[in-house]
CSV table of C-alpha atoms in Angstrom, one decimal:
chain,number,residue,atom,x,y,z
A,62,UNK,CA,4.5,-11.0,12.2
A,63,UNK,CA,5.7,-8.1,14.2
A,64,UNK,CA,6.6,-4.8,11.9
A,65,UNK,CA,9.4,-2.6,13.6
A,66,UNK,CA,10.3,0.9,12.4
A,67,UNK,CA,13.5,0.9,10.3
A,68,UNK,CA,16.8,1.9,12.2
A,69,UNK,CA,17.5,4.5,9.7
A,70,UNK,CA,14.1,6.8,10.5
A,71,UNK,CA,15.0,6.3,14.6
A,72,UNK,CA,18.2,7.3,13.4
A,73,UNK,CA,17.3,10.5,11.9
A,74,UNK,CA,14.6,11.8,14.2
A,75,UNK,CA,18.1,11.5,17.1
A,76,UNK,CA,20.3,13.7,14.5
A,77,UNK,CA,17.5,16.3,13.9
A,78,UNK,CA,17.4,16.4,18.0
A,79,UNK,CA,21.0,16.5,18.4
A,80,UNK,CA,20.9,19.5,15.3
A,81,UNK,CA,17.9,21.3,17.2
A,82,UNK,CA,19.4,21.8,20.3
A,83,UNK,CA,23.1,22.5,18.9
A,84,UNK,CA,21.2,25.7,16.4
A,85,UNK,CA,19.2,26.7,19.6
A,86,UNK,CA,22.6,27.1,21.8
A,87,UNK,CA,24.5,28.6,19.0
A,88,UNK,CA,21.6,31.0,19.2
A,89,UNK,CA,21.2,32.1,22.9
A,90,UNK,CA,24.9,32.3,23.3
A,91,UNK,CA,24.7,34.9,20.5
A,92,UNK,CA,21.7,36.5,21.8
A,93,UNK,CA,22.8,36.7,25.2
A,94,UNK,CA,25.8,38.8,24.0
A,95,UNK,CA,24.2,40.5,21.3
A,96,UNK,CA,25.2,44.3,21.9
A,97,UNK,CA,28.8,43.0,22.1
A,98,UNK,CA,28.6,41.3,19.0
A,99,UNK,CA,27.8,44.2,17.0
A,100,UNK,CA,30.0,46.0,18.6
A,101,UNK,CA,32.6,43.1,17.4
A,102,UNK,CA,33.1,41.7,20.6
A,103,UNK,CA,32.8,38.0,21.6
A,104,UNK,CA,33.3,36.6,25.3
A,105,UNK,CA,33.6,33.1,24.4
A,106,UNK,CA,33.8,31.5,27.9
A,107,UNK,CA,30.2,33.1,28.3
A,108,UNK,CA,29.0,31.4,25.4
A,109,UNK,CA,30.9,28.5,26.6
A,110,UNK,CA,28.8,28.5,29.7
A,111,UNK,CA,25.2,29.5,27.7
A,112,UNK,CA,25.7,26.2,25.5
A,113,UNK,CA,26.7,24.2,28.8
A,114,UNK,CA,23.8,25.5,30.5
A,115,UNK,CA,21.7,23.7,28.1
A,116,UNK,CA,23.0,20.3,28.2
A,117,UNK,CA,20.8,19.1,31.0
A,118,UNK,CA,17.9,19.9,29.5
A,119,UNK,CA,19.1,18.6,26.3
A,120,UNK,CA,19.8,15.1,28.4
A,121,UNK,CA,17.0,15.4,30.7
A,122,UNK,CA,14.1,15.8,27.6
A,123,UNK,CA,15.9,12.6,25.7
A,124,UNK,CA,14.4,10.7,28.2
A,125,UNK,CA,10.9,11.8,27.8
A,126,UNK,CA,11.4,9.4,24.3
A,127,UNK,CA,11.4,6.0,26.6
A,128,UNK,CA,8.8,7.1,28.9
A,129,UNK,CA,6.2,8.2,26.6
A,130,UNK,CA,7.0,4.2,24.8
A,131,UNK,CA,6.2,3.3,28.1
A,132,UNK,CA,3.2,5.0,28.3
A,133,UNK,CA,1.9,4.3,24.8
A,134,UNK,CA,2.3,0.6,25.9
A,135,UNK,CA,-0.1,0.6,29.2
A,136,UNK,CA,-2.2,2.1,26.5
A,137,UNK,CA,-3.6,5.1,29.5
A,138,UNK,CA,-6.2,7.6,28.9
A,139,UNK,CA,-5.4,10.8,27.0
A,140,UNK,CA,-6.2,12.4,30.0
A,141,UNK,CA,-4.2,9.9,32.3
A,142,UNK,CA,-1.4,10.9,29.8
A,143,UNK,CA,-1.6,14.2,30.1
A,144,UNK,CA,-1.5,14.5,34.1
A,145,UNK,CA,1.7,12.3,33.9
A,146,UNK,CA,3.3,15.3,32.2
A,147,UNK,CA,1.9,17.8,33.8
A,148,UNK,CA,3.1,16.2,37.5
A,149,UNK,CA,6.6,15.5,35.5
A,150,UNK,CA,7.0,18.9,33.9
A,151,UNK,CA,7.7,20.7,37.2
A,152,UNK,CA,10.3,18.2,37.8
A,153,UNK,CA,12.0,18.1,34.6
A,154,UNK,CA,12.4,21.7,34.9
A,155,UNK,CA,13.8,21.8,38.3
A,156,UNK,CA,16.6,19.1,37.3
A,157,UNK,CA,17.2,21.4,34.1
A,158,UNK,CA,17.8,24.6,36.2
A,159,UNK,CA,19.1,23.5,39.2
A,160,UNK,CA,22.7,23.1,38.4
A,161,UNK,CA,22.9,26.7,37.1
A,162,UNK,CA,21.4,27.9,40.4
A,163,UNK,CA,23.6,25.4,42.4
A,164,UNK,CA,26.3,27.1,40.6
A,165,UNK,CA,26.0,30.6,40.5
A,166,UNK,CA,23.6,30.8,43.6
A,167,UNK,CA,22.3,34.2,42.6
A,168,UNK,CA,20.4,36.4,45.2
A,169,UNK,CA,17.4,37.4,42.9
A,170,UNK,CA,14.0,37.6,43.3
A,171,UNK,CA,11.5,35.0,43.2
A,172,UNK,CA,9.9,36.1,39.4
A,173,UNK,CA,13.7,35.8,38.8
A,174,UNK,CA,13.1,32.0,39.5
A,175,UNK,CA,9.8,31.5,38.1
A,176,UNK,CA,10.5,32.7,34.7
A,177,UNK,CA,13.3,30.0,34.0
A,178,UNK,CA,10.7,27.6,35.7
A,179,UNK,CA,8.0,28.3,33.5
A,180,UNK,CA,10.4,28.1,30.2
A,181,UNK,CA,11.9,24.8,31.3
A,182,UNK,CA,8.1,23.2,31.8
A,183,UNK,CA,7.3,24.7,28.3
A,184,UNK,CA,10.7,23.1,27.3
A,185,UNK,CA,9.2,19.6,28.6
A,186,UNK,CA,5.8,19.8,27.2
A,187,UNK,CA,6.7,20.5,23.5
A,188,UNK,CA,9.2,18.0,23.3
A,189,UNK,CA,6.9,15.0,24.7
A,190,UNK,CA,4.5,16.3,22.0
A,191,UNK,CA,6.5,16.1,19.3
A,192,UNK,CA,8.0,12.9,20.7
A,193,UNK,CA,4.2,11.8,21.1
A,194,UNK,CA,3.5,12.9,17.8
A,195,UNK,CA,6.4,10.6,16.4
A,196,UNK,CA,5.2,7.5,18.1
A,197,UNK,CA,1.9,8.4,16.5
A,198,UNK,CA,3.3,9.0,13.2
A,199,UNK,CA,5.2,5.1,13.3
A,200,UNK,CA,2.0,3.5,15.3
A,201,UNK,CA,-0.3,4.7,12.1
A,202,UNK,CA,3.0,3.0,9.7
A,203,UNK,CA,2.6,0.1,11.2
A,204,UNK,CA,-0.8,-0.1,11.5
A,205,UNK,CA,-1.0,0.6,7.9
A,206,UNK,CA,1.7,-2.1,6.7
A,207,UNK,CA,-0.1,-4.7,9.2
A,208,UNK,CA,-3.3,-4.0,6.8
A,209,UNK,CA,-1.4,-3.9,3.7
A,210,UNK,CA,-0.2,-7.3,4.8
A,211,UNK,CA,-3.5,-8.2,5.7
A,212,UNK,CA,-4.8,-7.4,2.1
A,213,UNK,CA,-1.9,-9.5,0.6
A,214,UNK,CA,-2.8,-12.4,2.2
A,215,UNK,CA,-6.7,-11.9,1.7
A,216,UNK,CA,-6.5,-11.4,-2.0
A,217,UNK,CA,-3.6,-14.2,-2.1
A,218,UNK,CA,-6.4,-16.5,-0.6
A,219,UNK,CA,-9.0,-15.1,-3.3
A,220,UNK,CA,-6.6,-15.9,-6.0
A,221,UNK,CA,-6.1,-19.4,-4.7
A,222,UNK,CA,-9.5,-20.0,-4.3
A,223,UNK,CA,-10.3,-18.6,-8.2
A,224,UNK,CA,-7.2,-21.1,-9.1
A,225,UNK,CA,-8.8,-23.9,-7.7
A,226,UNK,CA,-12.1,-22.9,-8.7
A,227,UNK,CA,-10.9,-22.9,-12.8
A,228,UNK,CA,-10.9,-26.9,-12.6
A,229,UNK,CA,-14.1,-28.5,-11.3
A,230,UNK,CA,-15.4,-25.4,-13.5
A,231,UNK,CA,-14.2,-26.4,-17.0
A,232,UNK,CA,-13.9,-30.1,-16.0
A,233,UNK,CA,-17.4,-31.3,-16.2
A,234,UNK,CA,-18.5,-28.9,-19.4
A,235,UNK,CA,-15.3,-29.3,-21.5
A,236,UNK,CA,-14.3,-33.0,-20.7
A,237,UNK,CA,-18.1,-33.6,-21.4
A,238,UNK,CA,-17.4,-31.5,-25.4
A,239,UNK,CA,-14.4,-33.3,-25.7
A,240,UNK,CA,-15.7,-36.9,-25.1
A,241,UNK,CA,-18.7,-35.8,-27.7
A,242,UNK,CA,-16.2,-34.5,-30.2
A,243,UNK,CA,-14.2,-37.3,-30.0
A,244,UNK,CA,-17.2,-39.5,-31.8
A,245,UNK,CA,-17.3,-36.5,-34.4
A,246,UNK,CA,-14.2,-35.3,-35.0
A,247,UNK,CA,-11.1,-37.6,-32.7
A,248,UNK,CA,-8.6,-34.8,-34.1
A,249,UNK,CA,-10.4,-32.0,-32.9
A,250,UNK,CA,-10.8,-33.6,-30.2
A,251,UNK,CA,-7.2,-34.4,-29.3
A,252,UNK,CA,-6.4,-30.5,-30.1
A,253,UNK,CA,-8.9,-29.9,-27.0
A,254,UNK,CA,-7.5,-31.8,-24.9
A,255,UNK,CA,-4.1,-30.6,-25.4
A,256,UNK,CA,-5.5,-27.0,-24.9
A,257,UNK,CA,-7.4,-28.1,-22.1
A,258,UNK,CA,-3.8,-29.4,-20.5
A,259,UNK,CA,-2.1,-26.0,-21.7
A,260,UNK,CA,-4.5,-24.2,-19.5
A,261,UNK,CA,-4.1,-26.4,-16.2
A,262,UNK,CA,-0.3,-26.4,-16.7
A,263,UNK,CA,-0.5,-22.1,-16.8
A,264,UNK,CA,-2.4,-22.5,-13.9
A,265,UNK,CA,-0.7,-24.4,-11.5
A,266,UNK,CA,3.1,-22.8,-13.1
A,267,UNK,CA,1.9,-19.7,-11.5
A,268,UNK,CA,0.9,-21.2,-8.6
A,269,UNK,CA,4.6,-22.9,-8.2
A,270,UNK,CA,6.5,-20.2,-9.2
A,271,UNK,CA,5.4,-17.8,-6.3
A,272,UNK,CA,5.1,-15.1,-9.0
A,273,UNK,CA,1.7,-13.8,-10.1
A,274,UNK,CA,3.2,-12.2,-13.1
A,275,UNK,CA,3.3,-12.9,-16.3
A,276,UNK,CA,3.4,-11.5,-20.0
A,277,UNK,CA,0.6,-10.4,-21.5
A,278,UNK,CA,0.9,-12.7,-24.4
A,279,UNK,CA,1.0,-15.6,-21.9
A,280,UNK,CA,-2.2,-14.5,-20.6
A,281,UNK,CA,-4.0,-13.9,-24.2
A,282,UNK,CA,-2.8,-17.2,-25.1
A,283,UNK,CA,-4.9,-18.2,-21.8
A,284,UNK,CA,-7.6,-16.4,-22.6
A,285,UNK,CA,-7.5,-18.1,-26.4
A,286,UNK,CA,-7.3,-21.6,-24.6
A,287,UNK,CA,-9.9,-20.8,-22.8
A,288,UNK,CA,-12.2,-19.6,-25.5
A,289,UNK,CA,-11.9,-22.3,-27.9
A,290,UNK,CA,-13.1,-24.5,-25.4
A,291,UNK,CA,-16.0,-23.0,-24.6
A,292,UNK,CA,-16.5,-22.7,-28.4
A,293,UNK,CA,-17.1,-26.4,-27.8
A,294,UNK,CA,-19.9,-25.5,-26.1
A,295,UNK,CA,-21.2,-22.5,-27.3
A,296,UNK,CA,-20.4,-23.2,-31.0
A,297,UNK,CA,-21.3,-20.6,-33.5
A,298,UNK,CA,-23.2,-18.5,-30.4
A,299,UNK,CA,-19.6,-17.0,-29.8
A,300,UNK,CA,-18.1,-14.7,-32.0
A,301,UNK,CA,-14.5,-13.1,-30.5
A,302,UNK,CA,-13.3,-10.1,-31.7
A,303,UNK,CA,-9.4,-9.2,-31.1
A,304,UNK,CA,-8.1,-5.9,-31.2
A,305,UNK,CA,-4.4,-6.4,-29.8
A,306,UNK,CA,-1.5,-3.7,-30.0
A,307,UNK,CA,1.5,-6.0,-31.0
A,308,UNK,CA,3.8,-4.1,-29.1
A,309,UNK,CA,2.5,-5.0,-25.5
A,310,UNK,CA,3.0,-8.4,-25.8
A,311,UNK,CA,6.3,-8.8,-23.4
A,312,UNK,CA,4.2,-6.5,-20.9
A,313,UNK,CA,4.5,-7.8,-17.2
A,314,UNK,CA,0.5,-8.4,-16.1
A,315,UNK,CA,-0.9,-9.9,-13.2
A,316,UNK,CA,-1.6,-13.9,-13.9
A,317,UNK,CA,-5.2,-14.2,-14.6
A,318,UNK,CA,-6.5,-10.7,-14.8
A,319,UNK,CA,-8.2,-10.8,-18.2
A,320,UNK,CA,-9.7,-14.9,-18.0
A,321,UNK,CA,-12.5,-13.9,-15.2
A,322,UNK,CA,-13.5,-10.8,-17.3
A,323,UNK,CA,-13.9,-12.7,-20.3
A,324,UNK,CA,-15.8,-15.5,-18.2
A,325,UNK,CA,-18.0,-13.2,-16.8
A,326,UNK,CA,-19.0,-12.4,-20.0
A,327,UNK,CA,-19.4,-16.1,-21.0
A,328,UNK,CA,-21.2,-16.8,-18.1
A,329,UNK,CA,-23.6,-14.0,-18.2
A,330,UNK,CA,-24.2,-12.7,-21.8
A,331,UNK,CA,-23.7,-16.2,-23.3
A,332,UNK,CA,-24.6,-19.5,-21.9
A,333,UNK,CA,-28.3,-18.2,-20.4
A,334,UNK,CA,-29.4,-17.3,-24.2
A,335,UNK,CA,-29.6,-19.0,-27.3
A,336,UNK,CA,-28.7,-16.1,-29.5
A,337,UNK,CA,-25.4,-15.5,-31.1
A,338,UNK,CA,-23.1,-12.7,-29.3
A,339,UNK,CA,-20.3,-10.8,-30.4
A,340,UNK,CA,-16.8,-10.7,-27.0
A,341,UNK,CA,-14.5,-8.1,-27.8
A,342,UNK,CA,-10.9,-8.3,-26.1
A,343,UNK,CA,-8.4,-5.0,-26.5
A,344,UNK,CA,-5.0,-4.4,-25.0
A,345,UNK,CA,-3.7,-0.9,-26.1
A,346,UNK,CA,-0.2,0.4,-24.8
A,347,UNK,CA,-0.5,3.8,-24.5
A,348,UNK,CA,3.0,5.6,-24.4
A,349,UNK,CA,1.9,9.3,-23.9
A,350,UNK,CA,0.0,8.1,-20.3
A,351,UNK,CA,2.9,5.5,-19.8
A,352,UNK,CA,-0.1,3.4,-19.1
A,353,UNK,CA,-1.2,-0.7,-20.3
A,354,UNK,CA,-5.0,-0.3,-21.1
A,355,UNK,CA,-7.6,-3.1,-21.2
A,356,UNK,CA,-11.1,-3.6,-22.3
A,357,UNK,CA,-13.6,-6.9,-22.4
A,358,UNK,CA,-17.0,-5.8,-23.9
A,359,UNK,CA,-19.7,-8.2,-24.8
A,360,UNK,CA,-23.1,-7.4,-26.4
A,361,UNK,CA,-25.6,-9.4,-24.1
A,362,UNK,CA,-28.4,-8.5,-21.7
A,363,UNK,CA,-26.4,-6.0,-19.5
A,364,UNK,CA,-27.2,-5.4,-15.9
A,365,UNK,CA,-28.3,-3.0,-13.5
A,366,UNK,CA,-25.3,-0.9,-12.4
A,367,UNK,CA,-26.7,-0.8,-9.0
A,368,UNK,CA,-26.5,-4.9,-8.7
A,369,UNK,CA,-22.8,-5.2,-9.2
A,370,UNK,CA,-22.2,-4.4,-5.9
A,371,UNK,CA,-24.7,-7.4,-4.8
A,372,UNK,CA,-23.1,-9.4,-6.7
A,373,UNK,CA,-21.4,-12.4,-5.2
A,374,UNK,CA,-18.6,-13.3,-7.8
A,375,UNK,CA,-15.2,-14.2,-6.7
A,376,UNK,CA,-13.2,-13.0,-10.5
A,377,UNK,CA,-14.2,-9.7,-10.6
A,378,UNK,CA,-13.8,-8.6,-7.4
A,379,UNK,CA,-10.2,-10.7,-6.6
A,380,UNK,CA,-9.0,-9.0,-10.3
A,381,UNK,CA,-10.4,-5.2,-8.8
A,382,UNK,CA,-8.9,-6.2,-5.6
A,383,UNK,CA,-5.6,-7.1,-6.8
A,384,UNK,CA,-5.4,-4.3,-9.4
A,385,UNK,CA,-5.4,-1.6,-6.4
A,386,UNK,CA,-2.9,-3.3,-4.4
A,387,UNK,CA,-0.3,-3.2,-6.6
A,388,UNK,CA,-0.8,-0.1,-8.7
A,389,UNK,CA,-3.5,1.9,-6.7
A,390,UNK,CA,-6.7,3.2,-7.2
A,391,UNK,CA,-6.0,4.6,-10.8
A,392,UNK,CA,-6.1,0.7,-11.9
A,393,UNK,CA,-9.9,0.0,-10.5
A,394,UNK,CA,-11.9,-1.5,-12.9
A,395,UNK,CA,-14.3,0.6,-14.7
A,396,UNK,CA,-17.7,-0.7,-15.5
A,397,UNK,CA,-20.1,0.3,-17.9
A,398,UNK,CA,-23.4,-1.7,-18.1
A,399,UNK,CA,-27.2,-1.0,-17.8
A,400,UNK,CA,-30.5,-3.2,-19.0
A,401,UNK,CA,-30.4,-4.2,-22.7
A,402,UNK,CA,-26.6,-2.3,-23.2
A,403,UNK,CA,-24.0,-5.3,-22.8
A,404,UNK,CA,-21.4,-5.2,-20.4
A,405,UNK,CA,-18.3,-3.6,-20.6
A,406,UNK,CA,-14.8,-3.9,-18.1
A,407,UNK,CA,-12.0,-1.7,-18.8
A,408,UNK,CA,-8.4,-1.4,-16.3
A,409,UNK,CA,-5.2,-0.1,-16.9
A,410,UNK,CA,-1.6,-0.5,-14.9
A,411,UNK,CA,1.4,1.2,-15.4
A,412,UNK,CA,4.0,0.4,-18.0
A,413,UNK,CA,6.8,-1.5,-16.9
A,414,UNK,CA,10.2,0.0,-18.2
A,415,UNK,CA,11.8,-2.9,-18.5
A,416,UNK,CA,9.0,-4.3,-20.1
A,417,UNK,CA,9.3,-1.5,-22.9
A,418,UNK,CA,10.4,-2.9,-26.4
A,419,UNK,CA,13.8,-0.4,-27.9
């Protein structure tokens, strides 16, 4: 998909050239009459003239816009570049000067001609720079929106692929609990099942709707689904610990940022060990830093700080990943882990105004 520069910003650069050159006349016609001025005297037909002595150039270096598009597109050598505007320079300033000579024809001498010469080429050169440097300026904008775009559809494939890997995951362990429990306990096991349905249908609604936001209670009530299912599993091994603030429940969050910090933990700090654990889960809205804070600590083996980056999960990275896109590099996750200290994930994202309770 091709990405053009807005028609406003082309707009504006032409009515800051159009105000350039209009300041710059108002000024040499008053300079070139500058003792009459103060002495409260104004030819106007000279200024007249002054201001129409301009308008070439003014025309003439307009065109310099299309042709250094057309050079930017055969994609030459600086240095290529650069001898195009030297070998053009000359000419532009000949064209710029030549009516006033043609006009006037004065009988001077020849530093009389070179001066004018020299102003006109300097005339050339700094407006194909600037116009360079405006190509430049739009090239690097749409270079950076193409990779924006880029990132958008990466982590939108990441989050696909975590959707689709949430299934086959919990479909062998917690159909295998639930067809157990139901020679135990069939009511419990009917409760499963329905949270086991609750958690598919959260996952393929955001998938339909085309939104990847969601409440936060929406996603806690996820996270709970989620949980109690793998208490199936894990039975008395996994002890949860809520701290919730109850006002940041109708917070807009991204759709399953909290599930793949919690399974981490699940995966790493319970089902290798035998030993009960303790999962701690806090949301706190903090109004003073107008920021949505969240934290998923667990008490198990910990890990090397340096292996994280080895590491080849898909949820923690497509949560990081997402998390910067949208609200920049002040929502990152922060990690705090070592050998033997648990493992902790904390982010935050803006709050949301409308979000905001009254």
């Amino acid at each position: 998909m091709s990405i053009k520069q807005p028609a406003p910003g082309r707009r504006l650069m032409w009515r800051i050239y159009v105000a350039v050159w209009l300041v710059y006349a108002v000024f040499l016609s008053t300079a070139d009459q500058l003792d009459k001025v103060v002495a409260g005297q104004f030819d106007a037909a000279r200024a007249a003239l002054t201001i129409a002595s301009l308008l070439p150039s003014a025309l003439l270096l307009a065109l310099a816009w299309p042709l250094t598009g057309y050079l930017e597109r055969r994609k030459l050598s600086r240095t290529t570049v650069l001898v195009v505007h030297a070998l053009i320079a000359p000419v532009f300033a000949i064209l710029s000067q030549g009516p006033f000579w043609a006009m006037f024809q004065p009988n001077k001498a020849i530093s009389w001609y070179v001066w004018p010469l020299l102003y006109h080429c300097m005339t050339y050169l700094l407006g194909t720079g600037i116009f360079t440097l405006v190509r430049a300026g739009e090239r690097a904008h749409r270079q950076a929106l193409a990779m924006e775009e880029a990132q958008k559809l990466l982590i939108a494939s990441e989050l696909n692929a975590l959707r689709s890997k949430l299934n086959p995951h919990f479909l062998f362990n917690t159909l295998h609990s639930i067809i157990a429990l139901t020679r135990k306990d069939p009511g419990a096991a009917e409760t499963a099942l329905f949270q086991f349905s609750d958690m598919l249908r959260y996952v393929l609604d955001t998938e339909k709707s085309g939104s990847d936001r969601v409440t936060l209670d929406a996603e806690l009530d996820f996270v709970r689904d989620y949980l109690e299912l793998e208490a199936l599993r894990l039975g008395s091994r996994l002890n949860v610990e809520w701290q919730l603030d109850p006002d940041a429940g109708s917070e807009q969050v991204p759709a399953l940022s909290l599930q793949p910090l919690v399974e981490n933990s699940i995966k790493h700090a319970f089902n290798p060990h035998s030993r009960p654990g303790t999962l701690r889960i806090e949301t706190q809205r903090d109004e003073a830093g107008g920021r949505l804070r969240f934290a998923v600590r667990d008490d198990g083996p910990g890990v090397d700080a340096d292996a994280i980056g080895r590491s080849a999960g898909l949820g923690l990275r497509t949560v990081e990943k997402r998390l910067v896109l949208d609200y920049g590099a002040e929502s990152a996750l922060r990690i705090d882990t070592a050998p033997g200290a648990g493992f902790a994930v904390a982010f935050s994202i803006p709050l949301e105004p409308t979000g905001r309770l009254a």
